[in-house]
PDB file of C-alpha atoms and ligand atoms in Angstrom:
ATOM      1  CA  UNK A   4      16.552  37.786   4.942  1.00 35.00           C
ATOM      2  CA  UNK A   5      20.024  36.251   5.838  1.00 39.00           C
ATOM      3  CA  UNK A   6      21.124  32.996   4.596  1.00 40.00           C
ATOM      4  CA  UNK A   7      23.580  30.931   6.898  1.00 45.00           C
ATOM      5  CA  UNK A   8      26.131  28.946   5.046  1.00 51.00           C
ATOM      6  CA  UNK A   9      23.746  25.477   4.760  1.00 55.00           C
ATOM      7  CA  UNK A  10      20.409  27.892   4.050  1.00 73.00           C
ATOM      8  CA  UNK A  11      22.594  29.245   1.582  1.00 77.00           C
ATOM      9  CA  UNK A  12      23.502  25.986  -0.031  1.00 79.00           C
ATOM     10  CA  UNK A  13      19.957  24.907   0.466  1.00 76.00           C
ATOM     11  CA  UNK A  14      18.848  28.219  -1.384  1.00 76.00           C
ATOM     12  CA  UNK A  15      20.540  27.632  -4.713  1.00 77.00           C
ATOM     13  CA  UNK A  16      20.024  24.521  -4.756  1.00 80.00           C
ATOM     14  CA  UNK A  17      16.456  25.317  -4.701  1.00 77.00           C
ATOM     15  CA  UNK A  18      16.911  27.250  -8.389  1.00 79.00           C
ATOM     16  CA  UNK A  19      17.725  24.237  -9.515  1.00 80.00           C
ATOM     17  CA  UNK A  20      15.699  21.916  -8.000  1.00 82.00           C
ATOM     18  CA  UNK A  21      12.544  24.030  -7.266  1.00 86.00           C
ATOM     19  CA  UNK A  22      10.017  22.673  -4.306  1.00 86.00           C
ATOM     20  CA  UNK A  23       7.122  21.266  -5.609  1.00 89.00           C
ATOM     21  CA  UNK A  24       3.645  20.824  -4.116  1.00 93.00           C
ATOM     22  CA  UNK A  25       3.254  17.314  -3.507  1.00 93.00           C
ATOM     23  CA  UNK A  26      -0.307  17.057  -4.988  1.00 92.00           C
ATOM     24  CA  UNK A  27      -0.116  18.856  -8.072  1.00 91.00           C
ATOM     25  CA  UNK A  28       3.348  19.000  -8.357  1.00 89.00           C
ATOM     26  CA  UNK A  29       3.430  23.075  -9.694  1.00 91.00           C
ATOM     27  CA  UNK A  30       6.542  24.487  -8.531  1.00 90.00           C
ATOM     28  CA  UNK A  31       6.606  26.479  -5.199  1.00 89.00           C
ATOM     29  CA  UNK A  32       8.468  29.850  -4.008  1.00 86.00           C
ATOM     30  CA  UNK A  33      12.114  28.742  -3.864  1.00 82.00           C
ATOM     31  CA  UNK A  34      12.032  29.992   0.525  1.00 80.00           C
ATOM     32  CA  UNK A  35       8.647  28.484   1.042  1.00 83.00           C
ATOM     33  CA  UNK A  36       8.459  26.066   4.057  1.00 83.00           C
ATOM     34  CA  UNK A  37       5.323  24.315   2.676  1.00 85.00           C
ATOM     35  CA  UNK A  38       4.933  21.400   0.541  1.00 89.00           C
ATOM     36  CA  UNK A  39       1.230  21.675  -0.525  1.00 91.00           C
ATOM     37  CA  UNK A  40       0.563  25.124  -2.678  1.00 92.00           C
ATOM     38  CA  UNK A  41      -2.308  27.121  -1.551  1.00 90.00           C
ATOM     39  CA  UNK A  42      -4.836  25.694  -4.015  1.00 90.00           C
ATOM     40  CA  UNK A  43      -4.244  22.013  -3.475  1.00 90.00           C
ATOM     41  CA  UNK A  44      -4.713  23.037   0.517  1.00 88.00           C
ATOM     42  CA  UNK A  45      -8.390  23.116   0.503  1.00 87.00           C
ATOM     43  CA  UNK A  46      -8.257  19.801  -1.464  1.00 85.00           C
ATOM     44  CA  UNK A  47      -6.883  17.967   1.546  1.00 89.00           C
ATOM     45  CA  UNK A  48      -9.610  15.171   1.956  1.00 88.00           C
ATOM     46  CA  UNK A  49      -9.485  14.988   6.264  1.00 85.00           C
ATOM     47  CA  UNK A  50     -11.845  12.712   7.812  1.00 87.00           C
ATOM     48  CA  UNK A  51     -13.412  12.546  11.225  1.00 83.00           C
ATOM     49  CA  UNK A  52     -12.284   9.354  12.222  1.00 83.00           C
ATOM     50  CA  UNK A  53      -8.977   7.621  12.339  1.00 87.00           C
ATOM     51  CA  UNK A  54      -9.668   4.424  13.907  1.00 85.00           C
ATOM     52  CA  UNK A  55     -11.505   1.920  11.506  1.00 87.00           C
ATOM     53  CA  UNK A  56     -11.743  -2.005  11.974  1.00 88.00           C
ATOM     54  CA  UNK A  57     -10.402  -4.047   8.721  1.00 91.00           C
ATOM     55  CA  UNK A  58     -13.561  -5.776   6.819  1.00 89.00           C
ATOM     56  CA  UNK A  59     -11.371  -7.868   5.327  1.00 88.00           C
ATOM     57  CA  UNK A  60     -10.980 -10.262   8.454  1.00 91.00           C
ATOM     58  CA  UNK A  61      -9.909 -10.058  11.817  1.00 92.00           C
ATOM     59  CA  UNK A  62      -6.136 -10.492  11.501  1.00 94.00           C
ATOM     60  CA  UNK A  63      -5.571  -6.537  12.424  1.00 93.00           C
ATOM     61  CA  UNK A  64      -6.872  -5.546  15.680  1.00 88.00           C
ATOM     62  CA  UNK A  65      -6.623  -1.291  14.942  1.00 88.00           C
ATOM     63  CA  UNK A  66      -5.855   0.324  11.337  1.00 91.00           C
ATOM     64  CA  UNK A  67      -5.173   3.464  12.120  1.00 92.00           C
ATOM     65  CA  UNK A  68      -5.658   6.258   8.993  1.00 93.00           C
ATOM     66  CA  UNK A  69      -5.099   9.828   8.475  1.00 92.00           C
ATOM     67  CA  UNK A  70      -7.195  11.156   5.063  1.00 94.00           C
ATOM     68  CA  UNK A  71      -9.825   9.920   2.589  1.00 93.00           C
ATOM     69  CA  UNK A  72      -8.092   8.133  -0.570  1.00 93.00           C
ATOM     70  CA  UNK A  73      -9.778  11.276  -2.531  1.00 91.00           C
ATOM     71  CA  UNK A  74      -8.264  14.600  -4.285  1.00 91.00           C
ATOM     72  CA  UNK A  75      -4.982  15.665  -3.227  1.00 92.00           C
ATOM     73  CA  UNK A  76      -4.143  12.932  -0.924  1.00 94.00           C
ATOM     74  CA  UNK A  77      -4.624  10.778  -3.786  1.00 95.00           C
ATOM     75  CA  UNK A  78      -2.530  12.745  -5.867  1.00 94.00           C
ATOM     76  CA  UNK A  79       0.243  13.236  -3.820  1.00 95.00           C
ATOM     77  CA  UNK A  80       0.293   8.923  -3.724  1.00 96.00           C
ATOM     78  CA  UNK A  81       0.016   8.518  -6.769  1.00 95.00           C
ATOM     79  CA  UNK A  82       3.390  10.982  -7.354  1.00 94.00           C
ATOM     80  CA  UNK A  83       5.047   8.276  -4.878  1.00 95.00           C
ATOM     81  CA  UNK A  84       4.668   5.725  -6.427  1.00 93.00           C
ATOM     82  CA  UNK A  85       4.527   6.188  -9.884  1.00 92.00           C
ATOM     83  CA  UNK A  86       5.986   9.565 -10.730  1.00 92.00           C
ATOM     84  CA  UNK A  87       9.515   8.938  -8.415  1.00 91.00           C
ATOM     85  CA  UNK A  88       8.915  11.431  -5.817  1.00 92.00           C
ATOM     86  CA  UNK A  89      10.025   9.021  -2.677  1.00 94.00           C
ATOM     87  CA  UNK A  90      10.182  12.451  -0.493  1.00 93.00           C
ATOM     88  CA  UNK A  91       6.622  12.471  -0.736  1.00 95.00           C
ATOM     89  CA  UNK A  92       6.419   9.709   2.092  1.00 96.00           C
ATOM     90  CA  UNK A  93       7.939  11.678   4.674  1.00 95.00           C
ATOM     91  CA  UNK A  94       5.957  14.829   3.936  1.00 94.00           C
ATOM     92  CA  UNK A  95       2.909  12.584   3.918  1.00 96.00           C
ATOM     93  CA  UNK A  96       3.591  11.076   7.254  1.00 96.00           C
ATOM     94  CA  UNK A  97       4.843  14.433   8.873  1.00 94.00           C
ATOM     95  CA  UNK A  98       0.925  15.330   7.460  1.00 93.00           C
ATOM     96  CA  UNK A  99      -0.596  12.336   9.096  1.00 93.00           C
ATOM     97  CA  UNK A 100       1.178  12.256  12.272  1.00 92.00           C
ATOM     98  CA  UNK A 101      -0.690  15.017  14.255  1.00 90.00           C
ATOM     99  CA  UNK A 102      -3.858  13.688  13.592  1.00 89.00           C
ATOM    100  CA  UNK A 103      -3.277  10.105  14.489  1.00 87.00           C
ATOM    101  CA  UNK A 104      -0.816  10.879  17.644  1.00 85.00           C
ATOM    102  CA  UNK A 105      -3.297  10.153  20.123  1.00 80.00           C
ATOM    103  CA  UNK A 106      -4.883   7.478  18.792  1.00 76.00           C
ATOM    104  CA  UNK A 107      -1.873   5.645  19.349  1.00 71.00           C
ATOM    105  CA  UNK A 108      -1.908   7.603  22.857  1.00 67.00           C
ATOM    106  CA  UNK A 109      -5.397   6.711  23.372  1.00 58.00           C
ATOM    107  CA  UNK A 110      -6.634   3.367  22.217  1.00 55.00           C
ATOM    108  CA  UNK A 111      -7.945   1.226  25.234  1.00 49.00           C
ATOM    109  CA  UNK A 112      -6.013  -1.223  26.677  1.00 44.00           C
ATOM    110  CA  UNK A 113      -5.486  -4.386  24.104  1.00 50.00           C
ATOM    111  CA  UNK A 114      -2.823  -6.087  23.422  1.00 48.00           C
ATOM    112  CA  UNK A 115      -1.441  -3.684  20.558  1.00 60.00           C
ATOM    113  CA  UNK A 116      -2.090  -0.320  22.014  1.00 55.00           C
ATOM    114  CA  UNK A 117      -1.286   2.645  23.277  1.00 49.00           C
ATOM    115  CA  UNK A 118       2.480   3.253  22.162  1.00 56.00           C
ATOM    116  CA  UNK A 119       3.016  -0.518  22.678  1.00 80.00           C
ATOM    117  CA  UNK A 120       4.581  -1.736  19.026  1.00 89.00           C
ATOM    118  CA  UNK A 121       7.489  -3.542  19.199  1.00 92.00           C
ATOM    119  CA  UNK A 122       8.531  -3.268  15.380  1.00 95.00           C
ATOM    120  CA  UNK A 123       6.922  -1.452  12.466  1.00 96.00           C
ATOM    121  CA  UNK A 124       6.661  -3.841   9.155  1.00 98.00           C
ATOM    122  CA  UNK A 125       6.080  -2.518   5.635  1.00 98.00           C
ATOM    123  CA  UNK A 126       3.821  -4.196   3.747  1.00 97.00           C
ATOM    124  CA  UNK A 127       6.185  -5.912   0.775  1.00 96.00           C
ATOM    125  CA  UNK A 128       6.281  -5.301  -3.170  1.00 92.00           C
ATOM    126  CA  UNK A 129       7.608  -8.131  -5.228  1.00 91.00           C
ATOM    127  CA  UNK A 130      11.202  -7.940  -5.859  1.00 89.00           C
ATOM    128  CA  UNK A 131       9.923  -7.280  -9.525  1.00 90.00           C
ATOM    129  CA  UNK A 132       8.008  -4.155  -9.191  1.00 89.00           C
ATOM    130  CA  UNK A 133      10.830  -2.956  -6.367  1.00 91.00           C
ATOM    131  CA  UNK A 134      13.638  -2.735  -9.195  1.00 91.00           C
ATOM    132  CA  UNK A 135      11.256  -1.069 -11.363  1.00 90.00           C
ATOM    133  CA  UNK A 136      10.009   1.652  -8.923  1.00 91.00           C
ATOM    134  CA  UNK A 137      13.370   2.162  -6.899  1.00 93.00           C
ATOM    135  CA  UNK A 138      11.643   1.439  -3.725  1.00 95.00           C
ATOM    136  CA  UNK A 139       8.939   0.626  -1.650  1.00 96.00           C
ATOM    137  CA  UNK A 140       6.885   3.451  -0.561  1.00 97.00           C
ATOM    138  CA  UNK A 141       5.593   1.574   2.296  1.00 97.00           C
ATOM    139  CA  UNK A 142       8.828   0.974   3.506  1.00 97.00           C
ATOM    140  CA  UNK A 143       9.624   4.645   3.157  1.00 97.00           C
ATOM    141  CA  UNK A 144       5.976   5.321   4.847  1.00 98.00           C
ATOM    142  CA  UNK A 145       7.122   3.011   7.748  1.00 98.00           C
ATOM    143  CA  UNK A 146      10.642   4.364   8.404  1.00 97.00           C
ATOM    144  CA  UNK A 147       9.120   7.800   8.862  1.00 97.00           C
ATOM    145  CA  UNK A 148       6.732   6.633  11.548  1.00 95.00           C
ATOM    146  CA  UNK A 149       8.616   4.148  13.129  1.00 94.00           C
ATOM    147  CA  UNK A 150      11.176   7.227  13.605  1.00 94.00           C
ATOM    148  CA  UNK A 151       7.901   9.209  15.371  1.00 92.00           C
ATOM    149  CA  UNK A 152       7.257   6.436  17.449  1.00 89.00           C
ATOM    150  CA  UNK A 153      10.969   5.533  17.787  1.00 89.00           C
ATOM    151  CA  UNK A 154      10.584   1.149  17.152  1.00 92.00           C
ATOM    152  CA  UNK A 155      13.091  -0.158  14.970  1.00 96.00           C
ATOM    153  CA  UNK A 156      11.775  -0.933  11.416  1.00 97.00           C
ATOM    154  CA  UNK A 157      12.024  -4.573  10.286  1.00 97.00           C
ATOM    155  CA  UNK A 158      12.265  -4.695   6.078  1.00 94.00           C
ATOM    156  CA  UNK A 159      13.458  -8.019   5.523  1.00 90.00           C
ATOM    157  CA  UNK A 160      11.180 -10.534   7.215  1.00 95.00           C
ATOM    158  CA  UNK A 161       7.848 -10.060   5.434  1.00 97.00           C
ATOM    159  CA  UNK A 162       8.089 -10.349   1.832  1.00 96.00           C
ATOM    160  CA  UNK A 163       5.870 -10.811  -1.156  1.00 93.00           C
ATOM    161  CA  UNK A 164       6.665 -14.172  -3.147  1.00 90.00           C
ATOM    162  CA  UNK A 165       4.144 -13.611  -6.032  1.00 84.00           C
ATOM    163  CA  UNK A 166       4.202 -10.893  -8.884  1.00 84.00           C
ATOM    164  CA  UNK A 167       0.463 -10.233  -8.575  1.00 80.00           C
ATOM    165  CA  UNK A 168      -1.209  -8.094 -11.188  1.00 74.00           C
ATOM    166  CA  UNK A 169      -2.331  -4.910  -9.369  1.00 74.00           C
ATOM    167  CA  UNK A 170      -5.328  -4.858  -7.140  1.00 71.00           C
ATOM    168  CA  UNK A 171      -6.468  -1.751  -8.338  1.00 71.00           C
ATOM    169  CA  UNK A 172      -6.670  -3.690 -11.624  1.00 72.00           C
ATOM    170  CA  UNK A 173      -9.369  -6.103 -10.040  1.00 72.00           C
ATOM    171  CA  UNK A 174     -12.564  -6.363  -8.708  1.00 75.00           C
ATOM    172  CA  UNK A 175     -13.438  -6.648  -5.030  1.00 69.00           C
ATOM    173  CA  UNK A 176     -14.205 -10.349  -4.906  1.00 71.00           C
ATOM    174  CA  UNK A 177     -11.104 -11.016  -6.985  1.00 77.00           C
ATOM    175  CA  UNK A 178      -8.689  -9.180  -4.395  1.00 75.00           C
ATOM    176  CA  UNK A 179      -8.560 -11.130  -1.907  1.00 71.00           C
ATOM    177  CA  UNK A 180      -8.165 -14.398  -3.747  1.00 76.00           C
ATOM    178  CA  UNK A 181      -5.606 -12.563  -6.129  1.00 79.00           C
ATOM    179  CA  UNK A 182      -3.015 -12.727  -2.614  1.00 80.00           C
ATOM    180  CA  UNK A 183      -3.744 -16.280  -1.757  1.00 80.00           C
ATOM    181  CA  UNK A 184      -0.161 -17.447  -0.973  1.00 83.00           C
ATOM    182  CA  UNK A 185       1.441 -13.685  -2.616  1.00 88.00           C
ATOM    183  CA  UNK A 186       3.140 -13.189   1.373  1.00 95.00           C
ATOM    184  CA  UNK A 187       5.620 -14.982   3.006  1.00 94.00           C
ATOM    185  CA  UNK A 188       7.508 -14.594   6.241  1.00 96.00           C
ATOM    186  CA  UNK A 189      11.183 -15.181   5.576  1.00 95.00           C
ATOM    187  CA  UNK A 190      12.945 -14.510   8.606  1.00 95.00           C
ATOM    188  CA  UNK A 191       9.956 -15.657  11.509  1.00 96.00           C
ATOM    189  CA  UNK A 192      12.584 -15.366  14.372  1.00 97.00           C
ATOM    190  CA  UNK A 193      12.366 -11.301  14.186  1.00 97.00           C
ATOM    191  CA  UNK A 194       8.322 -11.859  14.180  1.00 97.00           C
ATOM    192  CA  UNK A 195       8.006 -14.428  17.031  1.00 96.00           C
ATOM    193  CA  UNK A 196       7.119 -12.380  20.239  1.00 94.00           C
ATOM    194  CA  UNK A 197       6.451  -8.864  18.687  1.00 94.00           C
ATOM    195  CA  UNK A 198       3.616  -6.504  18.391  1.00 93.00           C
ATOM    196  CA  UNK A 199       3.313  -5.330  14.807  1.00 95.00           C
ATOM    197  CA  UNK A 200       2.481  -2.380  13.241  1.00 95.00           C
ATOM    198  CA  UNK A 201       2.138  -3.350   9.363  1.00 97.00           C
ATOM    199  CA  UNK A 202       2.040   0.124   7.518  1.00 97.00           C
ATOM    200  CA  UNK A 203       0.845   0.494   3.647  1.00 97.00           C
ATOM    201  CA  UNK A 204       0.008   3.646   1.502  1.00 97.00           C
ATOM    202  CA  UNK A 205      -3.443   3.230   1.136  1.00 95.00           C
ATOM    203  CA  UNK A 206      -6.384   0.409   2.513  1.00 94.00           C
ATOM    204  CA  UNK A 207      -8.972  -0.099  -0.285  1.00 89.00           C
ATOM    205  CA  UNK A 208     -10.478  -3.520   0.660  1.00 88.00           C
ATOM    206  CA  UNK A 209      -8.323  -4.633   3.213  1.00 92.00           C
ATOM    207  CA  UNK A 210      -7.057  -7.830   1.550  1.00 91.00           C
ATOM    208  CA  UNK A 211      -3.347  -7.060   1.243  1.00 93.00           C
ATOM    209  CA  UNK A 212      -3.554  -6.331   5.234  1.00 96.00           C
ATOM    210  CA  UNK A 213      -5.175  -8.996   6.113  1.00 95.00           C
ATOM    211  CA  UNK A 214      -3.105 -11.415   4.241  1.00 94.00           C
ATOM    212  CA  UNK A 215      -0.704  -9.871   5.756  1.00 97.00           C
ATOM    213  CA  UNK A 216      -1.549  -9.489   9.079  1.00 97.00           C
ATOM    214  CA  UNK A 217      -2.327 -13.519   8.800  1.00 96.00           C
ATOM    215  CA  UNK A 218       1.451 -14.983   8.030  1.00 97.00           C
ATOM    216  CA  UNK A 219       2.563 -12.520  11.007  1.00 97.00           C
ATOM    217  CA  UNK A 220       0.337 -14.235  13.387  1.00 97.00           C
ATOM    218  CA  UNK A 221       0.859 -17.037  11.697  1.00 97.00           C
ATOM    219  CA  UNK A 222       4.921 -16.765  12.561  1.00 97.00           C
ATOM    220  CA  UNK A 223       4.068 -16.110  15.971  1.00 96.00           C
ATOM    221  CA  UNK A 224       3.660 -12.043  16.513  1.00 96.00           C
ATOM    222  CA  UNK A 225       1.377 -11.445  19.657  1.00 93.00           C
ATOM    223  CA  UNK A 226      -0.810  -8.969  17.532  1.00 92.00           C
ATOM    224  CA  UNK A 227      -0.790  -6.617  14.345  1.00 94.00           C
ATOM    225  CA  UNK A 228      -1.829  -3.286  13.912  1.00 93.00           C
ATOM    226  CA  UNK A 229      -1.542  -1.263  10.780  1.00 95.00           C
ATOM    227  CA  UNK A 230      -1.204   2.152   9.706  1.00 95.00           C
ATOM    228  CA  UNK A 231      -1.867   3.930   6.748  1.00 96.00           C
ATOM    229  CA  UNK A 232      -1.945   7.060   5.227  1.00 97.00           C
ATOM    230  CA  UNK A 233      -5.203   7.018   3.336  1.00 95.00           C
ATOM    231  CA  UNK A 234      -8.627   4.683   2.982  1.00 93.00           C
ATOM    232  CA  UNK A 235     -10.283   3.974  -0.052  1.00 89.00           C
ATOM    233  CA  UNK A 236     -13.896   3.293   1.366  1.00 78.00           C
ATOM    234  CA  UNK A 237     -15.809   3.225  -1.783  1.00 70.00           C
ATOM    235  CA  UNK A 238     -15.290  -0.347  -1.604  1.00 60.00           C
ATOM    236  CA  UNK A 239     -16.353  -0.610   2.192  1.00 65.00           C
ATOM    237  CA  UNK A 240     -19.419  -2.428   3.652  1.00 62.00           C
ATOM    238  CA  UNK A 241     -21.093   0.370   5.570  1.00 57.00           C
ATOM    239  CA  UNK A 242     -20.083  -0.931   9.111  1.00 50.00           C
ATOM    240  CA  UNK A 243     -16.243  -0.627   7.922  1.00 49.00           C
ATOM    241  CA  UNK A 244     -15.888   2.513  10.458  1.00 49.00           C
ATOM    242  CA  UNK A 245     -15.894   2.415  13.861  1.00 39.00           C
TER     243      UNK A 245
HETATM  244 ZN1   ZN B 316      -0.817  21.948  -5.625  1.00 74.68          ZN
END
C-alpha cells in the first residue's frame, strides 16, 4: 500500500497516537478505517424505532434517537464525557446519522418536520462542569448534525444557570424538580421565530428536555424537536414509544 504525503503524516502519527475503539477503548490496527473493534461490534445496542414522544411533557413535539443507552453505546458515552475523548461525538453521530436520515425525511407534516429546523441548540452544562470537562459533548453532538443537516448551530442562547448535582445521581421523581429554574435563555432574540432542534447525549427521563424545550417556547421558538444519540428507557412508562 502507498501512502500519499498527508496518509503518510496521518500514518505515523498513528504510532503514536494509536486509533482506539470508541467503546472499549483497546487500541486498533494503525490503517484501520473503523472506530469500533470487531468485538464491541456485536455489542452495538440498535433499536427498531427512532421516533419516540417525550413522557416528560409535551414541550418536544419529535425526539428523534439512534441506539438503546445499553453496552457499547453506553460505553462509548461514557468515554465522552468522562474519559476526554471529544472525537467520540462525531464518530457517534456519523453512527447515528444513517439510521435517523429519514426520519427527518419522513415525519408527517407538523410544524417541526421534515428537514424544516431552523437552528440546532445543545442542551447546556453549567459553566462549572464545562471548565472541568473541556467541553460540552452536546454541543460537540450538535455541531456534527447540524453540519449533516447543514442549520447553523446556536451555543450561546440557552444556558444552564444552576450547578445541579447529576441526574443520574437521583431518582425519577427527583429529576424533574432537581431542573426547576437550572435553564435560562440568555440571548431570546436568536430563539424568537425558529424551529429548534435541542440535541443531548442521552434521554433517560426526559426532564432536562423538557425543561428545556419549555424556556425555548417560552422565548418564542415556533416548535422544538430534539435529537439524541441514545435512550435510557428503563425509566420509561410503557407508552414512552411510539
Ligand atoms: Zn471495542
Amino acid at each position: 500500500m502507498e501512502y500519499g504525503k498527508t496518509s503518510l503524516i496521518e500514518y505515523f502519527l498513528r504510532i503514536f497516537f494509536p486509533p482506539r475503539c470508541i467503546c472499549c477503548d483497546c487500541v486498533l490496527c494503525v490503517d484501520t478505517t473503523e472506530f469500533v473493534c470487531d468485538g464491541c461490534r456485536k455489542d452495538i445496542p440498535h433499536i427498531s424505532r427512532h421516533l419516540f414522544v417525550n413522557p416528560a411533557g409535551d414541550s418536544i413535539s419529535n425526539i428523534y434517537c439512534a441506539f438503546d443507552y445499553e453496552k457499547g453505546v453506553r460505553k462509548a458515552i461514557h468515554h465522552l464525557k468522562f474519559n476526554d475523548r471529544p472525537g467520540n461525538a462525531k464518530i457517534l453521530v456519523d453512527m447515528s446519522y444513517p439510521l435517523i436520515e429519514e426520519y427527518f425525511a419522513g415525519v408527517p407534516a407538523q410544524l417541526c418536520s421534515a428537514n424544516s429546523h431552523d437552528i440546532a441548540v445543545p442542551v447546556p452544562i453549567h459553566s462549572k462542569r464545562k471548565r472541568e470537562r473541556g467541553y460540552n459533548q452536546s454541543e460537540l453532538i450538535a455541531r456534527s448534525i447540524a453540519k449533516k443537516l447543514n442549520i447553523p448551530v446556536i451555543a450561546g442562547a440557552l444556558v444552564k444557570i444552576k450547578n445541579t448535582p447529576p441526574q443520574s445521581s437521583l431518582a425519577k421523581d427527583e429529576r424533574f424538580k432537581n431542573l426547576e429554574g437550572a435553564f435560562y435563555v440568555k440571548k431570546p432574540y436568536l430563539i424568537e421565530g425558529k424551529r429548534v432542534l435541542l440535541i443531548d447525549d442521552v434521554i433517560t427521563t426526559g426532564s432536562t428536555l423538557e425543561q428545556c424545550g419549555k424556556v425555548l417556547l417560552d422565548s418564542g421558538a415556533v416548535c422544538v424537536d430534539a435529537f439524541v444519540i441514545a435512550v435510557r428507557r428503563k425509566l420509561w412508562p410503557a407508552d414512552g414509544e411510539i
